[in-house]
mmCIF file of C-alpha atoms and ligand atoms in Angstrom:
data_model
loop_
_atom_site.group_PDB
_atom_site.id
_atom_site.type_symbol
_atom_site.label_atom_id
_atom_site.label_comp_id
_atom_site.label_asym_id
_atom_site.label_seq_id
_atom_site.Cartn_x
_atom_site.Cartn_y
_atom_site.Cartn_z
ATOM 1 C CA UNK A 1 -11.694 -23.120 -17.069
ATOM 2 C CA UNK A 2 -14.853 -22.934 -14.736
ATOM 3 C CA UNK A 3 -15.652 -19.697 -13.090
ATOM 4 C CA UNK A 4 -16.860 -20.784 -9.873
ATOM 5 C CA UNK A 5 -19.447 -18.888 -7.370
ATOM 6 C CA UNK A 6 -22.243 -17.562 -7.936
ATOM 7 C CA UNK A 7 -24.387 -14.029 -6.988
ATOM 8 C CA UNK A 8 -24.784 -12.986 -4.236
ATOM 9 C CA UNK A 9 -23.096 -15.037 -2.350
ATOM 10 C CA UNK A 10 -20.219 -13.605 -4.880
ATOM 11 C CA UNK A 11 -19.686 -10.041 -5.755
ATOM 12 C CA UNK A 12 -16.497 -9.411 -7.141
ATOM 13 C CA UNK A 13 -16.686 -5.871 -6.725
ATOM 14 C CA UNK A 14 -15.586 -6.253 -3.178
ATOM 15 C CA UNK A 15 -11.643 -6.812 -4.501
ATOM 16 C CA UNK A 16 -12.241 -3.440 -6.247
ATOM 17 C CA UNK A 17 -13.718 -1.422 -3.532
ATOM 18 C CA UNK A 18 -10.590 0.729 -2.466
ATOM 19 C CA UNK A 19 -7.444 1.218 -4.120
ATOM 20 C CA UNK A 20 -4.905 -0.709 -1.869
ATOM 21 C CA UNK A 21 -6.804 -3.892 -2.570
ATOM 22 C CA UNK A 22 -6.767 -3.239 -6.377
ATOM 23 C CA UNK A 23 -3.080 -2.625 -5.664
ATOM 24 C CA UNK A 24 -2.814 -6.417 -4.103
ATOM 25 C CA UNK A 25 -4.939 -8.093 -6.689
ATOM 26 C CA UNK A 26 -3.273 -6.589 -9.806
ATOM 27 C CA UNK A 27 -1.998 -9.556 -11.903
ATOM 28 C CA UNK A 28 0.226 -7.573 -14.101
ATOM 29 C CA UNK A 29 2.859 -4.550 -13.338
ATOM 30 C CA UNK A 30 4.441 -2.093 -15.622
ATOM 31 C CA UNK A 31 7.618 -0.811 -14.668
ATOM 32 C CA UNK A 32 10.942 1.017 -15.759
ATOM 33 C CA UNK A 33 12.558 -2.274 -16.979
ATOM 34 C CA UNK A 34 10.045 -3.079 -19.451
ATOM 35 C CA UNK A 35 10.560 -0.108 -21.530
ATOM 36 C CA UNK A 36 13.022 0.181 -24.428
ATOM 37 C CA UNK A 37 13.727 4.052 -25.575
ATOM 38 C CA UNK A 38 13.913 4.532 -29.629
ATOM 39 C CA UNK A 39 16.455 7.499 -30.371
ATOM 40 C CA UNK A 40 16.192 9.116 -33.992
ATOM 41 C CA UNK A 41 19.770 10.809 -35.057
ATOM 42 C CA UNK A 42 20.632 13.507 -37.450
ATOM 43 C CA UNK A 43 23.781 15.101 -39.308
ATOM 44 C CA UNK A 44 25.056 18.253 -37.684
ATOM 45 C CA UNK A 45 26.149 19.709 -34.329
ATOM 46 C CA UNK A 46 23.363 21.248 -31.764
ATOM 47 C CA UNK A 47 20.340 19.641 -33.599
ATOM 48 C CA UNK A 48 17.347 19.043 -31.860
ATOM 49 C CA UNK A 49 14.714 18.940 -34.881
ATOM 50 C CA UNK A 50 11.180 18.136 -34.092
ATOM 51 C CA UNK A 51 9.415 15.584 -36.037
ATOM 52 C CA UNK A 52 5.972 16.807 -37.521
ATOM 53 C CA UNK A 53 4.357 13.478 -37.231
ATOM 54 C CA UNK A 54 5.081 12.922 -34.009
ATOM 55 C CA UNK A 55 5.154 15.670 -31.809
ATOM 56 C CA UNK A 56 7.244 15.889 -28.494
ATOM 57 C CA UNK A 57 9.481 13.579 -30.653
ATOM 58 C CA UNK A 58 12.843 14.710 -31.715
ATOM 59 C CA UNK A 59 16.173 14.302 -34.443
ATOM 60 C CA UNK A 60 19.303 14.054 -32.292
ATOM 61 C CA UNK A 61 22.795 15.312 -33.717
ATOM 62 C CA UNK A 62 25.335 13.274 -31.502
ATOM 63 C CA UNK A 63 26.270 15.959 -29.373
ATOM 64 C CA UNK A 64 22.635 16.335 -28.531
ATOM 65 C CA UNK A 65 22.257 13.040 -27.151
ATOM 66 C CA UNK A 66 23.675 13.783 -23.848
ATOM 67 C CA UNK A 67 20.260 15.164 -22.807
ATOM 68 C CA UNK A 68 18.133 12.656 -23.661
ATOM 69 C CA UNK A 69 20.532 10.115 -22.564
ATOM 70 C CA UNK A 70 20.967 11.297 -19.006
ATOM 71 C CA UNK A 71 17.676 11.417 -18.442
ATOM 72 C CA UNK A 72 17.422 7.221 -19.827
ATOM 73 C CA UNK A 73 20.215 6.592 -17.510
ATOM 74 C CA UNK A 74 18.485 8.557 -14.726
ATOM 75 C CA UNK A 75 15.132 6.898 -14.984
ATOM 76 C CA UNK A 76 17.029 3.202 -15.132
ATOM 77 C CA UNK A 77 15.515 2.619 -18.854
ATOM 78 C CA UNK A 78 17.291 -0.582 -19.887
ATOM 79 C CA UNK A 79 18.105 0.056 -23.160
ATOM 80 C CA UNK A 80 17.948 2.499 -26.619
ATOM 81 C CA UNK A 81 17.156 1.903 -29.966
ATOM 82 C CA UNK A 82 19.039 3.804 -32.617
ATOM 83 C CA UNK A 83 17.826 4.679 -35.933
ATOM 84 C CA UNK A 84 19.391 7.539 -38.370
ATOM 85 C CA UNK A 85 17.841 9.941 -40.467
ATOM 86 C CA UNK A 86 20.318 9.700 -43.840
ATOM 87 C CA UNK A 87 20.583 13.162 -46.212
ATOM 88 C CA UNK A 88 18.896 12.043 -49.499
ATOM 89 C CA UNK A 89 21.766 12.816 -51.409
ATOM 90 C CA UNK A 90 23.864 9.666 -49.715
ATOM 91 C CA UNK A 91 21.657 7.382 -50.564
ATOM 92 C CA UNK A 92 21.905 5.005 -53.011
ATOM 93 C CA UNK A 93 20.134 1.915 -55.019
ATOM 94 C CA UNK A 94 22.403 -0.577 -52.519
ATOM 95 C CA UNK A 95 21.774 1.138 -49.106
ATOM 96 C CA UNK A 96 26.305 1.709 -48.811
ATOM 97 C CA UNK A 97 26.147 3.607 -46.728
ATOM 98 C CA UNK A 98 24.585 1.193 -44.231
ATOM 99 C CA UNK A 99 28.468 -0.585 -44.371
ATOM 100 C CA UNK A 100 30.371 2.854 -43.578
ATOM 101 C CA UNK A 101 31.832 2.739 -40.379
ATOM 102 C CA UNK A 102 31.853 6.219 -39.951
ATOM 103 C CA UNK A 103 27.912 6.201 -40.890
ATOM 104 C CA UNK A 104 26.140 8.087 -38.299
ATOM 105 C CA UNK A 105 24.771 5.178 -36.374
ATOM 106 C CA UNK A 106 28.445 3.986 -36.456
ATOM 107 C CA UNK A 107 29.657 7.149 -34.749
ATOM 108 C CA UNK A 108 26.836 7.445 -32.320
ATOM 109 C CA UNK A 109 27.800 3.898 -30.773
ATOM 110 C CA UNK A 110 30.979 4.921 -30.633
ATOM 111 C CA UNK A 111 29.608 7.846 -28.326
ATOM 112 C CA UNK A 112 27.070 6.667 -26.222
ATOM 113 C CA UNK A 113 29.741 3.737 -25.618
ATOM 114 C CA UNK A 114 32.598 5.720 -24.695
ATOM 115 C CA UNK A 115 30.627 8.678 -22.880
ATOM 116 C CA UNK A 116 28.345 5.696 -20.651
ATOM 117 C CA UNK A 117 30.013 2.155 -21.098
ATOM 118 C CA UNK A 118 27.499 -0.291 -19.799
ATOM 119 C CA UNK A 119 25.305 1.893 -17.906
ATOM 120 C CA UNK A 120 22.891 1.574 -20.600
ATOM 121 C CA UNK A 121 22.022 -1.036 -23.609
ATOM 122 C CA UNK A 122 22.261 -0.274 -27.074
ATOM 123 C CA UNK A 123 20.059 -1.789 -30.234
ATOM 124 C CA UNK A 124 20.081 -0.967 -33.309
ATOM 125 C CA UNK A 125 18.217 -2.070 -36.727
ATOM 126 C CA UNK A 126 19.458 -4.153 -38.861
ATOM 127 C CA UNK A 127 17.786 -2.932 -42.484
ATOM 128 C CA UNK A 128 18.707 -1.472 -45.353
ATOM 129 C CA UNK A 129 15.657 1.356 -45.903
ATOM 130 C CA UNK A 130 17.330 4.318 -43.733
ATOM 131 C CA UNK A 131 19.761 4.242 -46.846
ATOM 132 C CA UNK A 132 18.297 3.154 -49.948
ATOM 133 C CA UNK A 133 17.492 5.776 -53.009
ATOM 134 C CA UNK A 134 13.646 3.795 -52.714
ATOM 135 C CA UNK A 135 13.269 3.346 -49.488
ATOM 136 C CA UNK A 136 13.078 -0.758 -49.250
ATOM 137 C CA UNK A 137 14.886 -2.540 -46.804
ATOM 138 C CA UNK A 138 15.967 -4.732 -49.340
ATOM 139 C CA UNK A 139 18.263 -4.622 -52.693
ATOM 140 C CA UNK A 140 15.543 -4.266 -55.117
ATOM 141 C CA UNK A 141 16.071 -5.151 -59.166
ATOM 142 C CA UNK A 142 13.411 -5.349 -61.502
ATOM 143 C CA UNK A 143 10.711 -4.105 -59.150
ATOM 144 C CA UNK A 144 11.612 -7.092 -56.758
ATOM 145 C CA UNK A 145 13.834 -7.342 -53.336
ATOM 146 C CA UNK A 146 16.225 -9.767 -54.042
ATOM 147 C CA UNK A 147 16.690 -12.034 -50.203
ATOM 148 C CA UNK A 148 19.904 -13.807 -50.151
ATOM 149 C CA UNK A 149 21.434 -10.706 -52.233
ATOM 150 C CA UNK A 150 20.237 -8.754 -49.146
ATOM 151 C CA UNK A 151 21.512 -10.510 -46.593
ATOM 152 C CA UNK A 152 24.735 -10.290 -47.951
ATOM 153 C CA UNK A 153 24.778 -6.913 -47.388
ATOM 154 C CA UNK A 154 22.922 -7.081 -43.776
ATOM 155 C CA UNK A 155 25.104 -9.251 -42.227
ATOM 156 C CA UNK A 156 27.849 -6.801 -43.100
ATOM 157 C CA UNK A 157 25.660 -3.980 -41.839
ATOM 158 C CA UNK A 158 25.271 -6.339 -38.270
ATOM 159 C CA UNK A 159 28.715 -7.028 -38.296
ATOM 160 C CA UNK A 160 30.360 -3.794 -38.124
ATOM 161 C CA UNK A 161 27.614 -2.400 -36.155
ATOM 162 C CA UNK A 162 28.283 -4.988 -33.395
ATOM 163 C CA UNK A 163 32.258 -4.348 -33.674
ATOM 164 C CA UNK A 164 31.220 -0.394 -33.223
ATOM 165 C CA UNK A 165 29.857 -1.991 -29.704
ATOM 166 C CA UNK A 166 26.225 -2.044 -29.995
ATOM 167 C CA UNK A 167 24.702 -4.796 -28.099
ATOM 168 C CA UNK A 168 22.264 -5.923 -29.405
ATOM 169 C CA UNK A 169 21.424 -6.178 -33.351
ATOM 170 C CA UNK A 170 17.610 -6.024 -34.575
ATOM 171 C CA UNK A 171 17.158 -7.214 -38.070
ATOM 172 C CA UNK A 172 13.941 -5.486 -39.022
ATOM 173 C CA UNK A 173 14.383 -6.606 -42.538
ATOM 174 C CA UNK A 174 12.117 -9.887 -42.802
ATOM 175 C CA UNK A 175 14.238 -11.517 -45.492
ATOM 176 C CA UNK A 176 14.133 -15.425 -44.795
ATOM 177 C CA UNK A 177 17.419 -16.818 -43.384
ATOM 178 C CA UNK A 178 19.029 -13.722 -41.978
ATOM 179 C CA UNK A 179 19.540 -14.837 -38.393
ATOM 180 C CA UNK A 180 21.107 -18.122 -39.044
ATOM 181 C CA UNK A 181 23.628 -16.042 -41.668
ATOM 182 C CA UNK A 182 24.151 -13.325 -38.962
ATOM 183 C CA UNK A 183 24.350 -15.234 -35.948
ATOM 184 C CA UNK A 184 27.338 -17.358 -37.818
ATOM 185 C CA UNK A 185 29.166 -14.251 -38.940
ATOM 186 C CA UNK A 186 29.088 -12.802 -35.495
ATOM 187 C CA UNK A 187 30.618 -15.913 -34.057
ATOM 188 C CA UNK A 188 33.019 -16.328 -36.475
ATOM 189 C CA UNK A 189 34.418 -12.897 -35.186
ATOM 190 C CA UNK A 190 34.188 -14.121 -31.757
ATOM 191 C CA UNK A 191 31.419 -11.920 -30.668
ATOM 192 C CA UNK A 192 29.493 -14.617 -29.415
ATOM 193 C CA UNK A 193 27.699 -12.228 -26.505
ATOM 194 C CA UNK A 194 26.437 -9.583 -29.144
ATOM 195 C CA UNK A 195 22.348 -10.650 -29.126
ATOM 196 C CA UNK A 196 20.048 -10.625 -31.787
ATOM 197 C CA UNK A 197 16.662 -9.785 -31.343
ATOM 198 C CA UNK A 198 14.696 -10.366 -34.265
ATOM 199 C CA UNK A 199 11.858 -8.329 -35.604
ATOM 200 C CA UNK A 200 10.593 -12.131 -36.051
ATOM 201 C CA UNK A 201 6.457 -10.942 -36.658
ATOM 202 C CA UNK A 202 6.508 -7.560 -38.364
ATOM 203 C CA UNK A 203 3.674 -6.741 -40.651
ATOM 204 C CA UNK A 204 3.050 -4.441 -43.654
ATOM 205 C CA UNK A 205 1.613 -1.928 -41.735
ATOM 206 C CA UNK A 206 -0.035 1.565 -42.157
ATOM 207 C CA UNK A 207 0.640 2.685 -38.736
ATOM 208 C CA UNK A 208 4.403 3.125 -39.822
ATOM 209 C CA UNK A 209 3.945 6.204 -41.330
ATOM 210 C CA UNK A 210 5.401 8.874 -38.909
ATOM 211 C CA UNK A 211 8.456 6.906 -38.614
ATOM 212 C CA UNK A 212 9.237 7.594 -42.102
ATOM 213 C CA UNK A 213 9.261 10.635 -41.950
ATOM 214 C CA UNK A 214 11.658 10.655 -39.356
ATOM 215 C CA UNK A 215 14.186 8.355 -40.884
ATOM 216 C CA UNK A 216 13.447 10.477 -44.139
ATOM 217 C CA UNK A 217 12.614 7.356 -46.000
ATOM 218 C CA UNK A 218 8.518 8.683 -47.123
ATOM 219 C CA UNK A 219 8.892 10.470 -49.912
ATOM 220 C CA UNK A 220 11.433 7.569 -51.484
ATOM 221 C CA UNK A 221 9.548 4.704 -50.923
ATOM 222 C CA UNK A 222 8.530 2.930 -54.337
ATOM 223 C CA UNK A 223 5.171 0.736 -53.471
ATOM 224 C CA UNK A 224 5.013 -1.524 -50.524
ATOM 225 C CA UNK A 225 6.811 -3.590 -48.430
ATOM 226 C CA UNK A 226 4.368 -6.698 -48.870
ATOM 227 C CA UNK A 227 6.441 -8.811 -50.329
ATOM 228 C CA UNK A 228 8.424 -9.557 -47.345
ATOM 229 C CA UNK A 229 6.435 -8.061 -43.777
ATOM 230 C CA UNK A 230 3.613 -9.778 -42.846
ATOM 231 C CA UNK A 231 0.297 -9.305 -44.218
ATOM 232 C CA UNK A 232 -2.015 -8.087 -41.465
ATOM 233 C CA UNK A 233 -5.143 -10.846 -42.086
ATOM 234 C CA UNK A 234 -2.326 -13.840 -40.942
ATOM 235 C CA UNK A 235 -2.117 -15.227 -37.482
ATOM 236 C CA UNK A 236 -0.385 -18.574 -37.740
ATOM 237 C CA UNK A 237 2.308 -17.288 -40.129
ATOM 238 C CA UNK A 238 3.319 -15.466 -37.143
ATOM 239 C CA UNK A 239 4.158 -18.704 -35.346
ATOM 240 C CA UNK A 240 6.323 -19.918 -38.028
ATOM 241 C CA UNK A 241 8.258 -16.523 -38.215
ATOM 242 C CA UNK A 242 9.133 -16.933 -34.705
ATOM 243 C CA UNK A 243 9.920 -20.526 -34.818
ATOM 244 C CA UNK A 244 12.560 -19.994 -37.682
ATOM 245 C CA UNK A 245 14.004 -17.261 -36.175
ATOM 246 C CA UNK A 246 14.772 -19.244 -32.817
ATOM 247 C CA UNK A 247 16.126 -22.081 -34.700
ATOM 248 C CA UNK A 248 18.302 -20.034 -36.251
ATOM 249 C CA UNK A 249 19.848 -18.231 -33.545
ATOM 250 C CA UNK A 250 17.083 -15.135 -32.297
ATOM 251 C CA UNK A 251 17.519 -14.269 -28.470
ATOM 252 C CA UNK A 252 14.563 -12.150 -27.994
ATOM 253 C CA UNK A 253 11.676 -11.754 -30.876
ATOM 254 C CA UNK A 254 9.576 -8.631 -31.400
ATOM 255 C CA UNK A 255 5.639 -7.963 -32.593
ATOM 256 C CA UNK A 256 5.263 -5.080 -34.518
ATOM 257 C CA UNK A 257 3.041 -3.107 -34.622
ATOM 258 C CA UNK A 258 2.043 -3.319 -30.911
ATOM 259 C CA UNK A 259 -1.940 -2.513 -29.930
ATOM 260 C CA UNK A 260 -3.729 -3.512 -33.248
ATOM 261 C CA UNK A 261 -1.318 -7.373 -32.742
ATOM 262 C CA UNK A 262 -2.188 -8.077 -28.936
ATOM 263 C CA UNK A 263 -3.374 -11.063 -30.364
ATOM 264 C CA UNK A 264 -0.428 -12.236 -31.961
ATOM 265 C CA UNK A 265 2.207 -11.089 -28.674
ATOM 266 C CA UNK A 266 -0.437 -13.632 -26.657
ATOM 267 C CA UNK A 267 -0.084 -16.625 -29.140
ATOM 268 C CA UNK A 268 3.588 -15.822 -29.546
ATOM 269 C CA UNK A 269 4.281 -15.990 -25.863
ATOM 270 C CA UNK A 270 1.589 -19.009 -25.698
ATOM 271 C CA UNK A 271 3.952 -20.784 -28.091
ATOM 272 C CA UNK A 272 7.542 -20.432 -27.462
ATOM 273 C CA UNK A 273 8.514 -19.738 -23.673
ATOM 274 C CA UNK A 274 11.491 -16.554 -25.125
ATOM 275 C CA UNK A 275 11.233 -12.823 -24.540
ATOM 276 C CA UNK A 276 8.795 -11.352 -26.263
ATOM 277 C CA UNK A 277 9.455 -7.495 -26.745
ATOM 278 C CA UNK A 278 6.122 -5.155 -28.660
ATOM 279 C CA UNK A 279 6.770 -2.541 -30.642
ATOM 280 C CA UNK A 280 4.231 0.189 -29.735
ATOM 281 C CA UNK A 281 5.080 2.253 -33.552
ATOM 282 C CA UNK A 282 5.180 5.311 -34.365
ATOM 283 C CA UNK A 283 1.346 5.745 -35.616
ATOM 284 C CA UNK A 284 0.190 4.357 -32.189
ATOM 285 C CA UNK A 285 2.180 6.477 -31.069
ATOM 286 C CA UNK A 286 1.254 9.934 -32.412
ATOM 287 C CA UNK A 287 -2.789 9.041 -32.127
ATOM 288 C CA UNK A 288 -2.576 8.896 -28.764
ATOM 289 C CA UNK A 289 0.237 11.939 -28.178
ATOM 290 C CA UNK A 290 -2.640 13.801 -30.562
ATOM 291 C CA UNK A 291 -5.512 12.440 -28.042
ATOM 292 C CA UNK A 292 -3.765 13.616 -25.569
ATOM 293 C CA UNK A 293 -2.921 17.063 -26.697
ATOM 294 C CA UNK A 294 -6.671 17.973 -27.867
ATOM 295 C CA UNK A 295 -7.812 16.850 -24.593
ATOM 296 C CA UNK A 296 -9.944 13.904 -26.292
ATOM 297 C CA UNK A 297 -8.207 11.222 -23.947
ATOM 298 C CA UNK A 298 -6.628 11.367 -21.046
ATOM 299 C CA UNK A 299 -2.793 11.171 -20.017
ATOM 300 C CA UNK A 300 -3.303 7.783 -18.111
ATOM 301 C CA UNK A 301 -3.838 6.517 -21.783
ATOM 302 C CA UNK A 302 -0.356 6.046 -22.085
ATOM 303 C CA UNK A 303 -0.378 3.720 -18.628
ATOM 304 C CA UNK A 304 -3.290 1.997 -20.171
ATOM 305 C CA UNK A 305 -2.293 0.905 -23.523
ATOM 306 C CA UNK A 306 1.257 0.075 -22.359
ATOM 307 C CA UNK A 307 -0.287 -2.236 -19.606
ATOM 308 C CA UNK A 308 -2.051 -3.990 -22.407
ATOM 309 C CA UNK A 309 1.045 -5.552 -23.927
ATOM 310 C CA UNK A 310 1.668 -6.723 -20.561
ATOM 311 C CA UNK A 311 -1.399 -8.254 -20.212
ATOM 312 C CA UNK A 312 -0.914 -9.978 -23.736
ATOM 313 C CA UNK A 313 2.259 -11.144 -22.112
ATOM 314 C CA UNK A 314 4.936 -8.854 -23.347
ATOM 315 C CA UNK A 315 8.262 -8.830 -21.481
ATOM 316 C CA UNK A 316 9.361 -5.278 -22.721
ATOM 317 C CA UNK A 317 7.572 -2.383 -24.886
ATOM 318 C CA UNK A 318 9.665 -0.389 -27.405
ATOM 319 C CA UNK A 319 7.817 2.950 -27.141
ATOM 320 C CA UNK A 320 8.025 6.593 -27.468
ATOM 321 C CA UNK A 321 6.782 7.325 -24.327
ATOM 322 C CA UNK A 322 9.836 5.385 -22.444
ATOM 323 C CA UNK A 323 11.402 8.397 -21.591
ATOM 324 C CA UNK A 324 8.463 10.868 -20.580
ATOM 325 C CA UNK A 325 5.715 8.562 -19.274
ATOM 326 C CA UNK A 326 4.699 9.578 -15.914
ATOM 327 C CA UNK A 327 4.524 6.059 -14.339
ATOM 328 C CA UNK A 328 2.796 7.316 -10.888
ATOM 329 C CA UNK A 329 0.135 8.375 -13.172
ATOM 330 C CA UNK A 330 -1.746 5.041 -12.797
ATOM 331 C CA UNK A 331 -3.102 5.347 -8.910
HETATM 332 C C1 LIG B 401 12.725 -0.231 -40.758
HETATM 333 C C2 LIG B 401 11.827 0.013 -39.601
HETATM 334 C C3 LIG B 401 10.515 0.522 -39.632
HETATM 335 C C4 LIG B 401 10.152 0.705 -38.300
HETATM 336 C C5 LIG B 401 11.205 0.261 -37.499
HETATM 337 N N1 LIG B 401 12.230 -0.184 -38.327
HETATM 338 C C6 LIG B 401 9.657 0.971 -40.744
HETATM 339 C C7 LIG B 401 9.346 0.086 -41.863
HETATM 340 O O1 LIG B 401 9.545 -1.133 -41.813
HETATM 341 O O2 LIG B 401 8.879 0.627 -42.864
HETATM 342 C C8 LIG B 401 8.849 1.300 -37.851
HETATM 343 C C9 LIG B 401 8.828 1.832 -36.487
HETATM 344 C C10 LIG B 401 7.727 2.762 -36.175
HETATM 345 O O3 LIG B 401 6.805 3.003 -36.982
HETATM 346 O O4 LIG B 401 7.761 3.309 -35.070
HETATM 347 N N2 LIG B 401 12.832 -1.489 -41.260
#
């Protein structure tokens, strides 16, 4: 592409010189509907336990959720994402109680379906490390995660998760071939309108590390997860994530992390003309909730890094902020 014109006859400060004609120039817009709301649950009636790592971020017990929920519903927020915190002493090596309909993500569908029907969408992860004794998202034997053992499991997990009425299912697993073997299942019981939206390019990240302590899975863990996310130096292996996980049935496909992978959301969305949804996690999240609250960056922060998925050509954001963001903030 040739930029064309030349100074002074061009000076393209003039479409910046007031704010209504930045307002008509903007090329992208950030708006309720591109934010997806992650929910962490807990055990218990009247919890609302704050989460160290991330502050201003809570544990819900189900009868909790109506606050949080409202306010979702109020503000038009598309859709939740669901993820438990499990007491250590119910997990085990096989993650069971991930296939325990009465498992707490189990009962809060049940809730949040029968409380607000369709009013708002429901996701929920498809992965075995909320439940496992090591914290893996896999089966793991002889210090290795077994795949097509695993997906045994997950696309029980997806199953009855989808029967409990969530709407859409989020393997965040990366074992190879769980889509196809999901996708079939769920069609087999007729619930051919239950989406999947893959975690498709997820990498072994570092900025993970407040979520675990909300789902209670950081003091468990047993090494890495390298040997099935991403590893963070790849670009192209991104490409062929996606483009299995369309073939074999994904919907929607999420980048995760979100700010350090702009790069990969752009060649993703380059690629393959499907949703594209970035996962702003929880370690973006609580460096710039910290910024914030030491007064080293400002509020609009939030605005700013949010627009930059857009930008990279994100159709939705899964962030922490869904729910509290001040969206006027920007002018
Ligand atoms: C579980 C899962 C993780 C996140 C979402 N689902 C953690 C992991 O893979 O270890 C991270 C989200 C965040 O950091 O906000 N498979």
């Amino acid at each position: 592409m040739i930029i064309t014109g030349k100074y002074p006859n061009l000076r393209l400060r003039r479409n910046r010189k007031s704010e209504w004609i930045r307002r008509l120039v903007q090329e992208t817009n950030l708006t309720v509907n591109d934010l997806i709301l992650p929910i962490f649950l807990t055990e218990g009636i009247n919890k609302k336990i704050p989460i160290k790592s991330m502050p201003g971020i809570y544990r819900y017990s189900i009868n909790k959720l109506l606050g949080i929920l409202d306010r979702a519903i109020r503000r038009k927020i598309p859709m939740v994402a669901l993820f438990p915190y499990t007491n250590p002493n119910i997990k085990d090596v096989l993650g069971s109680e991930a296939l325990n309909e009465n498992n707490l993500v189990c009962r809060a569908i049940r809730y949040i379906k029968k409380r607000y029907k369709n009013e708002i969408g429901i996701m929920c992860d498809v992965a075995l490390d909320p439940y496992t004794s090591h914290g893996h998202d896999g089966i793991l034997k002889k210090r290795k995660i077994l795949n097509d053992e695993t997906i045994d499991i997950l696309v029980e997990q997806a199953l009855l998760q989808a029967k409990m009425g969530c709407d859409v299912i989020a393997p965040s697993d990366m074992m190879d071939g769980r889509i196809k073997r999901i996708r079939q299942r769920l069609d087999k019981e007729n619930l051919k309108d239950v989406q999947i939206i893959s975690y498709a390019a997820k990498y072994a990240s570092n900025f993970y590390g407040p979520f675990r302590e909300a789902v209670g899975s950081n003091n468990v863990l047993k090494g890495d997860k390298k040997t099935y996310q991403m590893d963070f130096r790849n670009c192209n292996e991104s490409l062929r994530e996606v483009s299995l996980d369309i073939k074999e049935g994904a919907d929607m496909v999420i980048v995760k992390p979100g700010m350090p992978y702009l790069d990969i959301i752009r060649s993703v969305k380059d690629n393959f003309k499907i949703p594209v949804i970035a996962y702003q996690v929880s370690g973006e999240y609580s460096l710039i909730k910290n910024g914030i609250q030491k007064k080293i960056i400002h509020e609009k922060s939030i605005i700013e890094s949010l627009m930059s998925f857009k930008r990279a050509g994100a159709n939705a954001i899964i962030t922490y902020f869904a729910d509290t963001i001040n969206l006027d903030l920007f002018n």
